[in-house]
mmCIF file of C-alpha atoms in Angstrom:
data_model
loop_
_atom_site.group_PDB
_atom_site.id
_atom_site.type_symbol
_atom_site.label_atom_id
_atom_site.label_comp_id
_atom_site.label_asym_id
_atom_site.label_seq_id
_atom_site.Cartn_x
_atom_site.Cartn_y
_atom_site.Cartn_z
ATOM 1 C CA UNK A 1469 64.768 90.405 172.545
ATOM 2 C CA UNK A 1470 63.433 91.052 169.057
ATOM 3 C CA UNK A 1471 60.038 90.572 167.514
ATOM 4 C CA UNK A 1472 58.385 91.138 164.161
ATOM 5 C CA UNK A 1473 56.041 94.041 163.578
ATOM 6 C CA UNK A 1474 54.921 96.148 160.665
ATOM 7 C CA UNK A 1475 55.121 99.733 161.829
ATOM 8 C CA UNK A 1476 56.270 103.212 161.066
ATOM 9 C CA UNK A 1477 58.536 105.094 163.477
ATOM 10 C CA UNK A 1478 56.693 106.342 166.556
ATOM 11 C CA UNK A 1479 57.445 109.797 167.952
ATOM 12 C CA UNK A 1480 59.338 110.012 171.201
ATOM 13 C CA UNK A 1481 57.270 111.614 173.915
ATOM 14 C CA UNK A 1482 57.402 111.832 177.696
ATOM 15 C CA UNK A 1483 53.610 111.959 177.978
ATOM 16 C CA UNK A 1484 51.920 109.033 179.771
ATOM 17 C CA UNK A 1485 50.078 106.648 177.534
ATOM 18 C CA UNK A 1486 51.981 107.570 174.383
ATOM 19 C CA UNK A 1487 53.877 104.819 172.508
ATOM 20 C CA UNK A 1488 57.619 104.736 172.928
ATOM 21 C CA UNK A 1489 59.748 105.118 169.805
ATOM 22 C CA UNK A 1490 60.670 101.854 168.127
ATOM 23 C CA UNK A 1491 63.981 100.668 166.723
ATOM 24 C CA UNK A 1492 64.391 98.026 164.016
ATOM 25 C CA UNK A 1493 67.380 96.094 162.727
ATOM 26 C CA UNK A 1494 67.215 95.100 159.046
ATOM 27 C CA UNK A 1495 69.633 92.397 157.919
ATOM 28 C CA UNK A 1496 71.560 92.168 154.694
ATOM 29 C CA UNK A 1497 69.320 89.295 153.584
ATOM 30 C CA UNK A 1498 66.234 91.437 154.063
ATOM 31 C CA UNK A 1499 67.898 94.345 152.266
ATOM 32 C CA UNK A 1500 68.780 92.205 149.287
ATOM 33 C CA UNK A 1501 65.312 90.689 149.112
ATOM 34 C CA UNK A 1502 63.787 94.169 149.108
ATOM 35 C CA UNK A 1503 66.044 95.380 146.281
ATOM 36 C CA UNK A 1504 66.566 92.393 143.970
ATOM 37 C CA UNK A 1505 64.937 92.745 140.567
ATOM 38 C CA UNK A 1506 63.876 96.358 141.128
ATOM 39 C CA UNK A 1507 66.550 98.054 139.073
ATOM 40 C CA UNK A 1508 64.170 100.309 137.139
ATOM 41 C CA UNK A 1509 62.410 101.469 140.301
ATOM 42 C CA UNK A 1510 65.724 102.175 142.005
ATOM 43 C CA UNK A 1511 67.191 104.128 139.088
ATOM 44 C CA UNK A 1512 64.008 106.220 139.071
ATOM 45 C CA UNK A 1513 64.380 106.713 142.835
ATOM 46 C CA UNK A 1514 67.990 107.840 142.456
ATOM 47 C CA UNK A 1515 66.997 110.252 139.694
ATOM 48 C CA UNK A 1516 64.258 111.724 141.892
ATOM 49 C CA UNK A 1517 66.769 112.082 144.729
ATOM 50 C CA UNK A 1518 69.279 113.868 142.493
ATOM 51 C CA UNK A 1519 66.508 116.238 141.489
ATOM 52 C CA UNK A 1520 65.611 116.931 145.131
ATOM 53 C CA UNK A 1521 69.269 117.503 145.946
ATOM 54 C CA UNK A 1522 69.765 119.765 142.946
ATOM 55 C CA UNK A 1523 66.705 121.790 143.929
ATOM 56 C CA UNK A 1524 68.093 122.286 147.432
ATOM 57 C CA UNK A 1525 65.668 119.999 149.295
ATOM 58 C CA UNK A 1526 68.425 118.116 151.095
ATOM 59 C CA UNK A 1527 71.335 118.552 153.471
ATOM 60 C CA UNK A 1528 74.484 116.705 152.477
ATOM 61 C CA UNK A 1529 77.551 117.876 154.430
ATOM 62 C CA UNK A 1530 81.065 116.666 153.643
ATOM 63 C CA UNK A 1531 81.928 113.060 154.318
ATOM 64 C CA UNK A 1532 84.185 112.440 157.307
ATOM 65 C CA UNK A 1533 87.175 110.138 156.886
ATOM 66 C CA UNK A 1534 88.620 108.090 159.744
ATOM 67 C CA UNK A 1535 92.115 106.951 158.796
ATOM 68 C CA UNK A 1536 94.672 104.862 160.670
ATOM 69 C CA UNK A 1537 98.457 105.397 160.850
ATOM 70 C CA UNK A 1538 99.005 101.654 161.345
ATOM 71 C CA UNK A 1539 96.645 100.703 158.473
ATOM 72 C CA UNK A 1540 97.220 103.317 155.770
ATOM 73 C CA UNK A 1541 95.171 101.544 153.091
ATOM 74 C CA UNK A 1542 92.082 101.325 155.309
ATOM 75 C CA UNK A 1543 89.466 103.930 156.160
ATOM 76 C CA UNK A 1544 86.003 104.306 157.632
ATOM 77 C CA UNK A 1545 83.772 107.075 156.299
ATOM 78 C CA UNK A 1546 80.726 108.754 157.812
ATOM 79 C CA UNK A 1547 78.184 110.167 155.350
ATOM 80 C CA UNK A 1548 75.538 112.206 157.222
ATOM 81 C CA UNK A 1549 72.589 113.522 155.248
ATOM 82 C CA UNK A 1550 68.988 114.659 155.282
ATOM 83 C CA UNK A 1551 66.450 114.442 152.492
ATOM 84 C CA UNK A 1552 63.097 116.140 152.083
ATOM 85 C CA UNK A 1553 60.384 115.572 149.503
ATOM 86 C CA UNK A 1554 58.167 112.588 150.220
ATOM 87 C CA UNK A 1555 61.052 110.673 151.835
ATOM 88 C CA UNK A 1556 61.527 113.001 154.840
ATOM 89 C CA UNK A 1557 64.327 111.200 156.648
ATOM 90 C CA UNK A 1558 67.701 111.988 158.195
ATOM 91 C CA UNK A 1559 70.556 109.600 158.885
ATOM 92 C CA UNK A 1560 74.144 108.525 158.426
ATOM 93 C CA UNK A 1561 76.013 105.780 156.600
ATOM 94 C CA UNK A 1562 79.109 104.409 158.320
ATOM 95 C CA UNK A 1563 81.129 102.509 155.725
ATOM 96 C CA UNK A 1564 84.545 100.923 156.017
ATOM 97 C CA UNK A 1565 86.993 100.111 153.243
ATOM 98 C CA UNK A 1566 89.668 97.593 154.201
ATOM 99 C CA UNK A 1567 91.283 96.371 150.945
ATOM 100 C CA UNK A 1568 93.252 93.641 152.743
ATOM 101 C CA UNK A 1569 89.960 91.879 153.453
ATOM 102 C CA UNK A 1570 89.952 90.562 149.903
ATOM 103 C CA UNK A 1571 92.972 88.352 150.572
ATOM 104 C CA UNK A 1572 91.082 86.807 153.482
ATOM 105 C CA UNK A 1573 88.039 86.095 151.339
ATOM 106 C CA UNK A 1574 85.943 88.934 152.746
ATOM 107 C CA UNK A 1575 84.463 91.850 150.793
ATOM 108 C CA UNK A 1576 86.508 95.026 150.965
ATOM 109 C CA UNK A 1577 83.629 97.170 152.211
ATOM 110 C CA UNK A 1578 81.169 96.798 155.070
ATOM 111 C CA UNK A 1579 78.591 99.296 156.225
ATOM 112 C CA UNK A 1580 75.572 100.158 158.321
ATOM 113 C CA UNK A 1581 72.955 102.848 157.727
ATOM 114 C CA UNK A 1582 71.068 104.534 160.566
ATOM 115 C CA UNK A 1583 67.758 106.230 159.759
ATOM 116 C CA UNK A 1584 66.486 109.038 162.016
ATOM 117 C CA UNK A 1585 62.915 110.222 162.366
ATOM 118 C CA UNK A 1586 62.319 113.568 160.660
ATOM 119 C CA UNK A 1587 60.270 115.042 163.526
ATOM 120 C CA UNK A 1588 61.934 113.686 166.668
ATOM 121 C CA UNK A 1589 65.475 112.852 165.565
ATOM 122 C CA UNK A 1590 65.153 109.424 167.167
ATOM 123 C CA UNK A 1591 66.915 106.678 165.186
ATOM 124 C CA UNK A 1592 64.282 104.188 164.104
ATOM 125 C CA UNK A 1593 66.281 101.646 162.088
ATOM 126 C CA UNK A 1594 69.756 100.267 161.508
ATOM 127 C CA UNK A 1595 70.249 98.534 158.156
ATOM 128 C CA UNK A 1596 73.098 96.476 156.780
ATOM 129 C CA UNK A 1597 74.298 98.856 154.112
ATOM 130 C CA UNK A 1598 77.021 97.373 151.928
ATOM 131 C CA UNK A 1599 74.245 96.206 149.599
ATOM 132 C CA UNK A 1600 72.485 99.574 149.838
ATOM 133 C CA UNK A 1601 75.749 101.374 149.069
ATOM 134 C CA UNK A 1602 76.513 99.176 146.065
ATOM 135 C CA UNK A 1603 72.930 99.543 144.866
ATOM 136 C CA UNK A 1604 72.866 103.332 144.968
ATOM 137 C CA UNK A 1605 76.304 103.452 143.293
ATOM 138 C CA UNK A 1606 75.163 101.157 140.497
ATOM 139 C CA UNK A 1607 71.835 102.926 140.058
ATOM 140 C CA UNK A 1608 73.651 106.264 139.824
ATOM 141 C CA UNK A 1609 76.048 104.846 137.221
ATOM 142 C CA UNK A 1610 73.227 103.395 135.115
ATOM 143 C CA UNK A 1611 71.341 106.688 135.341
ATOM 144 C CA UNK A 1612 74.408 108.636 134.212
ATOM 145 C CA UNK A 1613 75.083 106.224 131.350
ATOM 146 C CA UNK A 1614 71.547 106.826 130.124
ATOM 147 C CA UNK A 1615 71.516 110.616 130.400
ATOM 148 C CA UNK A 1616 75.031 111.095 129.020
ATOM 149 C CA UNK A 1617 74.225 108.908 125.981
ATOM 150 C CA UNK A 1618 70.899 110.457 125.011
ATOM 151 C CA UNK A 1619 72.423 112.886 122.507
ATOM 152 C CA UNK A 1620 75.068 110.421 121.277
ATOM 153 C CA UNK A 1621 75.080 106.996 119.685
ATOM 154 C CA UNK A 1622 74.136 104.599 122.462
ATOM 155 C CA UNK A 1623 77.195 102.524 123.451
ATOM 156 C CA UNK A 1624 77.220 98.912 122.312
ATOM 157 C CA UNK A 1625 80.611 97.893 123.717
ATOM 158 C CA UNK A 1626 81.144 98.098 127.474
ATOM 159 C CA UNK A 1627 84.448 97.657 129.284
ATOM 160 C CA UNK A 1628 84.876 97.006 133.011
ATOM 161 C CA UNK A 1629 88.193 98.178 134.455
ATOM 162 C CA UNK A 1630 88.046 96.455 137.841
ATOM 163 C CA UNK A 1631 85.794 93.442 138.345
ATOM 164 C CA UNK A 1632 84.722 93.424 141.981
ATOM 165 C CA UNK A 1633 81.341 93.753 143.623
ATOM 166 C CA UNK A 1634 80.684 97.281 142.331
ATOM 167 C CA UNK A 1635 81.343 96.223 138.730
ATOM 168 C CA UNK A 1636 78.911 93.340 139.195
ATOM 169 C CA UNK A 1637 76.222 95.632 140.537
ATOM 170 C CA UNK A 1638 76.736 98.163 137.750
ATOM 171 C CA UNK A 1639 76.369 95.474 135.096
ATOM 172 C CA UNK A 1640 73.249 94.187 136.854
ATOM 173 C CA UNK A 1641 71.719 97.660 136.812
ATOM 174 C CA UNK A 1642 72.642 98.302 133.193
ATOM 175 C CA UNK A 1643 71.086 94.994 132.164
ATOM 176 C CA UNK A 1644 68.084 95.549 134.429
ATOM 177 C CA UNK A 1645 67.334 98.904 132.816
ATOM 178 C CA UNK A 1646 67.397 97.672 129.237
ATOM 179 C CA UNK A 1647 71.022 97.925 128.158
ATOM 180 C CA UNK A 1648 72.332 95.227 125.813
ATOM 181 C CA UNK A 1649 75.867 94.998 124.491
ATOM 182 C CA UNK A 1650 77.535 93.396 121.512
ATOM 183 C CA UNK A 1651 80.796 93.124 123.425
ATOM 184 C CA UNK A 1652 81.799 93.102 127.101
ATOM 185 C CA UNK A 1653 85.459 93.764 127.904
ATOM 186 C CA UNK A 1654 87.036 92.865 131.227
ATOM 187 C CA UNK A 1655 90.347 93.922 132.785
ATOM 188 C CA UNK A 1656 91.631 93.437 136.331
ATOM 189 C CA UNK A 1657 95.016 92.974 137.980
ATOM 190 C CA UNK A 1658 93.570 89.948 139.793
ATOM 191 C CA UNK A 1659 93.015 86.823 137.708
ATOM 192 C CA UNK A 1660 90.672 85.476 140.392
ATOM 193 C CA UNK A 1661 88.515 88.585 140.194
ATOM 194 C CA UNK A 1662 88.394 88.350 136.423
ATOM 195 C CA UNK A 1663 87.373 84.707 136.557
ATOM 196 C CA UNK A 1664 84.708 85.440 139.161
ATOM 197 C CA UNK A 1665 83.262 88.277 137.109
ATOM 198 C CA UNK A 1666 83.148 86.118 133.984
ATOM 199 C CA UNK A 1667 81.331 83.475 135.992
ATOM 200 C CA UNK A 1668 78.807 86.066 137.111
ATOM 201 C CA UNK A 1669 78.276 87.185 133.487
ATOM 202 C CA UNK A 1670 77.606 83.597 132.384
ATOM 203 C CA UNK A 1671 75.214 83.000 135.261
ATOM 204 C CA UNK A 1672 73.403 86.274 134.563
ATOM 205 C CA UNK A 1673 72.962 85.373 130.884
ATOM 206 C CA UNK A 1674 74.799 88.499 129.776
ATOM 207 C CA UNK A 1675 74.500 89.423 126.123
ATOM 208 C CA UNK A 1676 77.604 90.098 124.070
ATOM 209 C CA UNK A 1677 80.954 88.442 123.490
ATOM 210 C CA UNK A 1678 83.052 88.547 126.675
ATOM 211 C CA UNK A 1679 86.750 89.339 126.195
ATOM 212 C CA UNK A 1680 89.400 89.432 128.905
ATOM 213 C CA UNK A 1681 91.973 92.103 128.085
ATOM 214 C CA UNK A 1682 95.481 91.724 129.469
ATOM 215 C CA UNK A 1683 96.152 95.295 128.382
ATOM 216 C CA UNK A 1684 94.325 98.205 130.009
ATOM 217 C CA UNK A 1685 94.812 100.183 126.814
ATOM 218 C CA UNK A 1686 93.097 97.492 124.743
ATOM 219 C CA UNK A 1687 90.130 97.491 127.101
ATOM 220 C CA UNK A 1688 89.657 101.259 126.916
ATOM 221 C CA UNK A 1689 90.164 101.537 123.164
ATOM 222 C CA UNK A 1690 87.687 98.727 122.448
ATOM 223 C CA UNK A 1691 84.873 100.137 124.638
ATOM 224 C CA UNK A 1692 82.286 102.831 123.959
ATOM 225 C CA UNK A 1693 81.233 102.772 127.622
ATOM 226 C CA UNK A 1694 84.075 102.361 130.129
ATOM 227 C CA UNK A 1695 83.410 101.591 133.798
ATOM 228 C CA UNK A 1696 86.229 102.262 136.262
ATOM 229 C CA UNK A 1697 85.510 100.367 139.495
ATOM 230 C CA UNK A 1698 88.882 99.875 141.175
ATOM 231 C CA UNK A 1699 90.411 100.601 144.580
ATOM 232 C CA UNK A 1700 93.125 102.844 143.118
ATOM 233 C CA UNK A 1701 94.348 105.566 145.451
ATOM 234 C CA UNK A 1702 96.091 107.621 142.779
ATOM 235 C CA UNK A 1703 95.908 107.978 138.979
ATOM 236 C CA UNK A 1704 97.327 105.080 137.009
ATOM 237 C CA UNK A 1705 95.759 105.738 133.588
ATOM 238 C CA UNK A 1706 97.778 108.556 132.056
ATOM 239 C CA UNK A 1707 97.440 108.428 128.248
ATOM 240 C CA UNK A 1708 94.756 110.724 126.770
ATOM 241 C CA UNK A 1709 95.178 108.937 123.434
ATOM 242 C CA UNK A 1710 93.439 105.854 124.793
ATOM 243 C CA UNK A 1711 90.210 107.888 124.783
ATOM 244 C CA UNK A 1712 90.489 109.404 121.300
ATOM 245 C CA UNK A 1713 87.363 107.475 120.184
ATOM 246 C CA UNK A 1714 85.327 109.632 122.648
ATOM 247 C CA UNK A 1715 83.718 107.028 124.906
ATOM 248 C CA UNK A 1716 81.385 107.640 127.828
ATOM 249 C CA UNK A 1717 83.377 106.952 131.000
ATOM 250 C CA UNK A 1718 81.817 106.092 134.350
ATOM 251 C CA UNK A 1719 84.701 107.029 136.642
ATOM 252 C CA UNK A 1720 83.087 105.458 139.705
ATOM 253 C CA UNK A 1721 86.322 104.866 141.616
ATOM 254 C CA UNK A 1722 87.297 108.527 141.189
ATOM 255 C CA UNK A 1723 91.096 108.278 141.298
ATOM 256 C CA UNK A 1724 92.049 106.253 138.211
ATOM 257 C CA UNK A 1725 92.486 109.015 135.642
ATOM 258 C CA UNK A 1726 95.370 111.457 135.374
ATOM 259 C CA UNK A 1727 94.555 115.173 135.102
ATOM 260 C CA UNK A 1728 95.638 115.191 131.444
ATOM 261 C CA UNK A 1729 92.765 112.876 130.569
ATOM 262 C CA UNK A 1730 90.142 115.004 132.296
ATOM 263 C CA UNK A 1731 91.530 118.166 130.696
ATOM 264 C CA UNK A 1732 90.880 116.621 127.272
ATOM 265 C CA UNK A 1733 87.338 115.546 128.100
ATOM 266 C CA UNK A 1734 83.897 116.844 129.028
ATOM 267 C CA UNK A 1735 83.482 116.367 132.770
ATOM 268 C CA UNK A 1736 80.319 115.875 134.788
ATOM 269 C CA UNK A 1737 80.020 115.182 138.520
ATOM 270 C CA UNK A 1738 77.211 114.467 140.962
ATOM 271 C CA UNK A 1739 78.078 117.378 143.275
ATOM 272 C CA UNK A 1740 80.869 119.860 142.634
ATOM 273 C CA UNK A 1741 81.869 120.591 146.228
ATOM 274 C CA UNK A 1742 81.879 116.943 147.239
ATOM 275 C CA UNK A 1743 83.785 115.685 144.233
ATOM 276 C CA UNK A 1744 86.555 118.274 144.265
ATOM 277 C CA UNK A 1745 88.249 117.152 147.458
ATOM 278 C CA UNK A 1746 90.161 114.209 148.949
ATOM 279 C CA UNK A 1747 92.554 114.086 145.961
ATOM 280 C CA UNK A 1748 90.043 112.692 143.513
ATOM 281 C CA UNK A 1749 91.056 113.038 139.876
ATOM 282 C CA UNK A 1750 88.850 116.153 139.455
ATOM 283 C CA UNK A 1751 90.381 117.597 142.623
ATOM 284 C CA UNK A 1752 93.875 117.051 141.199
ATOM 285 C CA UNK A 1753 92.846 118.970 138.084
ATOM 286 C CA UNK A 1754 91.619 121.867 140.207
ATOM 287 C CA UNK A 1755 94.873 121.854 142.162
ATOM 288 C CA UNK A 1756 96.876 121.931 138.930
ATOM 289 C CA UNK A 1757 94.880 124.597 137.102
ATOM 290 C CA UNK A 1758 93.685 126.698 140.017
ATOM 291 C CA UNK A 1759 90.118 126.734 138.681
ATOM 292 C CA UNK A 1760 87.086 124.606 137.893
ATOM 293 C CA UNK A 1761 86.707 125.597 134.267
ATOM 294 C CA UNK A 1762 87.213 121.974 133.177
ATOM 295 C CA UNK A 1763 83.830 121.012 134.634
ATOM 296 C CA UNK A 1764 80.893 121.013 132.229
ATOM 297 C CA UNK A 1765 78.314 120.625 134.992
ATOM 298 C CA UNK A 1766 76.501 118.135 137.168
ATOM 299 C CA UNK A 1767 74.240 115.276 136.193
ATOM 300 C CA UNK A 1768 71.375 117.436 137.477
ATOM 301 C CA UNK A 1769 72.401 120.121 134.964
ATOM 302 C CA UNK A 1770 72.169 117.523 132.203
ATOM 303 C CA UNK A 1771 68.720 116.461 133.382
ATOM 304 C CA UNK A 1772 67.523 120.068 133.274
ATOM 305 C CA UNK A 1773 69.073 120.708 129.856
ATOM 306 C CA UNK A 1774 71.522 123.272 131.260
ATOM 307 C CA UNK A 1775 74.496 121.222 130.071
ATOM 308 C CA UNK A 1776 74.863 118.749 127.214
ATOM 309 C CA UNK A 1777 77.514 116.079 126.569
ATOM 310 C CA UNK A 1778 79.492 116.931 123.414
ATOM 311 C CA UNK A 1779 79.977 114.492 120.548
ATOM 312 C CA UNK A 1780 83.628 115.279 119.867
ATOM 313 C CA UNK A 1781 85.164 114.577 123.292
ATOM 314 C CA UNK A 1782 85.282 111.776 125.829
ATOM 315 C CA UNK A 1783 82.506 112.273 128.385
ATOM 316 C CA UNK A 1784 83.520 111.460 131.967
ATOM 317 C CA UNK A 1785 81.145 111.117 134.913
ATOM 318 C CA UNK A 1786 82.886 111.259 138.292
ATOM 319 C CA UNK A 1787 80.408 110.672 141.140
ATOM 320 C CA UNK A 1788 81.654 111.180 144.694
ATOM 321 C CA UNK A 1789 78.625 109.334 146.064
ATOM 322 C CA UNK A 1790 76.058 111.263 148.065
ATOM 323 C CA UNK A 1791 74.655 110.294 151.439
ATOM 324 C CA UNK A 1792 71.192 111.378 150.322
ATOM 325 C CA UNK A 1793 71.181 108.438 147.879
ATOM 326 C CA UNK A 1794 71.876 106.013 150.719
ATOM 327 C CA UNK A 1795 69.019 107.525 152.713
ATOM 328 C CA UNK A 1796 66.592 107.270 149.805
ATOM 329 C CA UNK A 1797 67.440 103.625 149.106
ATOM 330 C CA UNK A 1798 67.531 102.787 152.809
ATOM 331 C CA UNK A 1799 64.084 104.292 153.413
ATOM 332 C CA UNK A 1800 62.818 102.384 150.362
ATOM 333 C CA UNK A 1801 64.063 99.154 151.948
ATOM 334 C CA UNK A 1802 62.575 100.043 155.337
ATOM 335 C CA UNK A 1803 59.162 100.740 153.821
ATOM 336 C CA UNK A 1804 59.153 97.452 151.891
ATOM 337 C CA UNK A 1805 60.208 95.401 154.920
ATOM 338 C CA UNK A 1806 57.669 97.181 157.128
ATOM 339 C CA UNK A 1807 54.956 96.720 154.507
ATOM 340 C CA UNK A 1808 55.644 92.983 154.490
ATOM 341 C CA UNK A 1809 55.308 92.849 158.289
ATOM 342 C CA UNK A 1810 58.902 91.682 158.692
ATOM 343 C CA UNK A 1811 60.504 94.409 160.787
ATOM 344 C CA UNK A 1812 62.614 93.040 163.635
ATOM 345 C CA UNK A 1813 62.011 95.464 166.488
ATOM 346 C CA UNK A 1814 64.366 95.598 169.464
ATOM 347 C CA UNK A 1815 62.392 95.607 172.710
ATOM 348 C CA UNK A 1816 63.333 98.390 175.139
ATOM 349 C CA UNK A 1817 66.055 99.784 172.888
ATOM 350 C CA UNK A 1818 65.082 103.224 174.186
ATOM 351 C CA UNK A 1819 64.798 103.384 177.954
ATOM 352 C CA UNK A 1820 64.139 105.946 180.687
ATOM 353 C CA UNK A 1821 62.141 108.243 178.430
ATOM 354 C CA UNK A 1822 60.523 110.197 181.255
ATOM 355 C CA UNK A 1823 62.237 113.479 181.862
ATOM 356 C CA UNK A 1824 62.053 113.178 185.647
ATOM 357 C CA UNK A 1825 61.833 109.417 185.958
#
C-alpha cells in the first residue's frame, strides 16, 4: 500500500515510540515535473557538485559494469557515490544500456536511483532515473560548454553527432541557459532519429538554420561546438584535419574519437581516474603513450583558473559521468516532491526493526 506524505527521511531506531524509517518511490512523471524548466538551477547545482567533488567532499568509487556473454552490446552499470556539503546523501544509480531496445521502440537506457540516509544508511527513496541521468549529463555538458568558451569566441554554430535522447537534453539545456545559434547541424546513421530530432527542434522553437549533414566530416567542419552523443563502442572519427578550425567538442559518448585527434587537442575531463578506463578515447591515448601528459586538466581546474583552454587547438571535454551528479539531482527531485506533499510512501517497507523482536 502507498500513501502521500511530505516528509524527510526518519532515522532507523529500535527504541519504542520512535518513528520507523520511511521509503518513497518517485515516478518518472514526478521526476520530470520536478526538473522541467529548471535548466539554470540544475546547471548551477552540477557546478556546485563538481566543486564539492574537486575539493574532496565526496566519495565516488569506480563504476561497476555487468556485462553478458549472450548480449555483448548490453550492459548494466552501478554507480555508487556519497556527497557532502548541504546535500549530505549516499546512494547508487543502477543504469542499463540495451541498444537493441531502440529497434523495439523503447529507449536504450533505463535506470533507478536509490538514496540512502546520511546518518543511518537506510534507503529512503527509489527514483526513476533515466531522466535524472540524462539531466545531469546535459547539465554537465552545458556547464562545460560555458566554461570552455569563456576565453574564446562563443560558438554560434552547433553540430550534433548522434540525435537521440541525450542530444535532445543537451540542446534543451543549452537553450535553457541562454545559448542561441545561427546554425544547427545534425548527423546520425539513423534517418528516423534525425527526423525525430528535427521535429523536436521545430517544436522547441530552436533558433538557427537546421541542416542535416549526410557527411560526418561536413558536420564537424561546419560547427564551432560539436556534441558527440552516440552509442559507439570504439573510435570511428579518425581524421584530425576535421578539427583544424579548433572547435569546442563535448565528447559525451566518450569513445567516438581516435587517439590521434585527442593528441592534437587540449583535453579536459570531469575526473581523471574515472575517465581513463574502460577503453574510452582518453584511456586509449594513455595506453598508446604510456602517460597522461595529453590531459590539460579537469573542468574543476578550469573553474579554479588552474587550467585554461587554448585558442589555437581544438578543446575536447570528455566526461565519464559521476555518480555524485546523480545523487545531487536525485536529492533535488526528492526535496521538491516532498515539499509539494507528493511523496508516495510504501507502508511497512521496513519490517522487524526490533533487535530482539
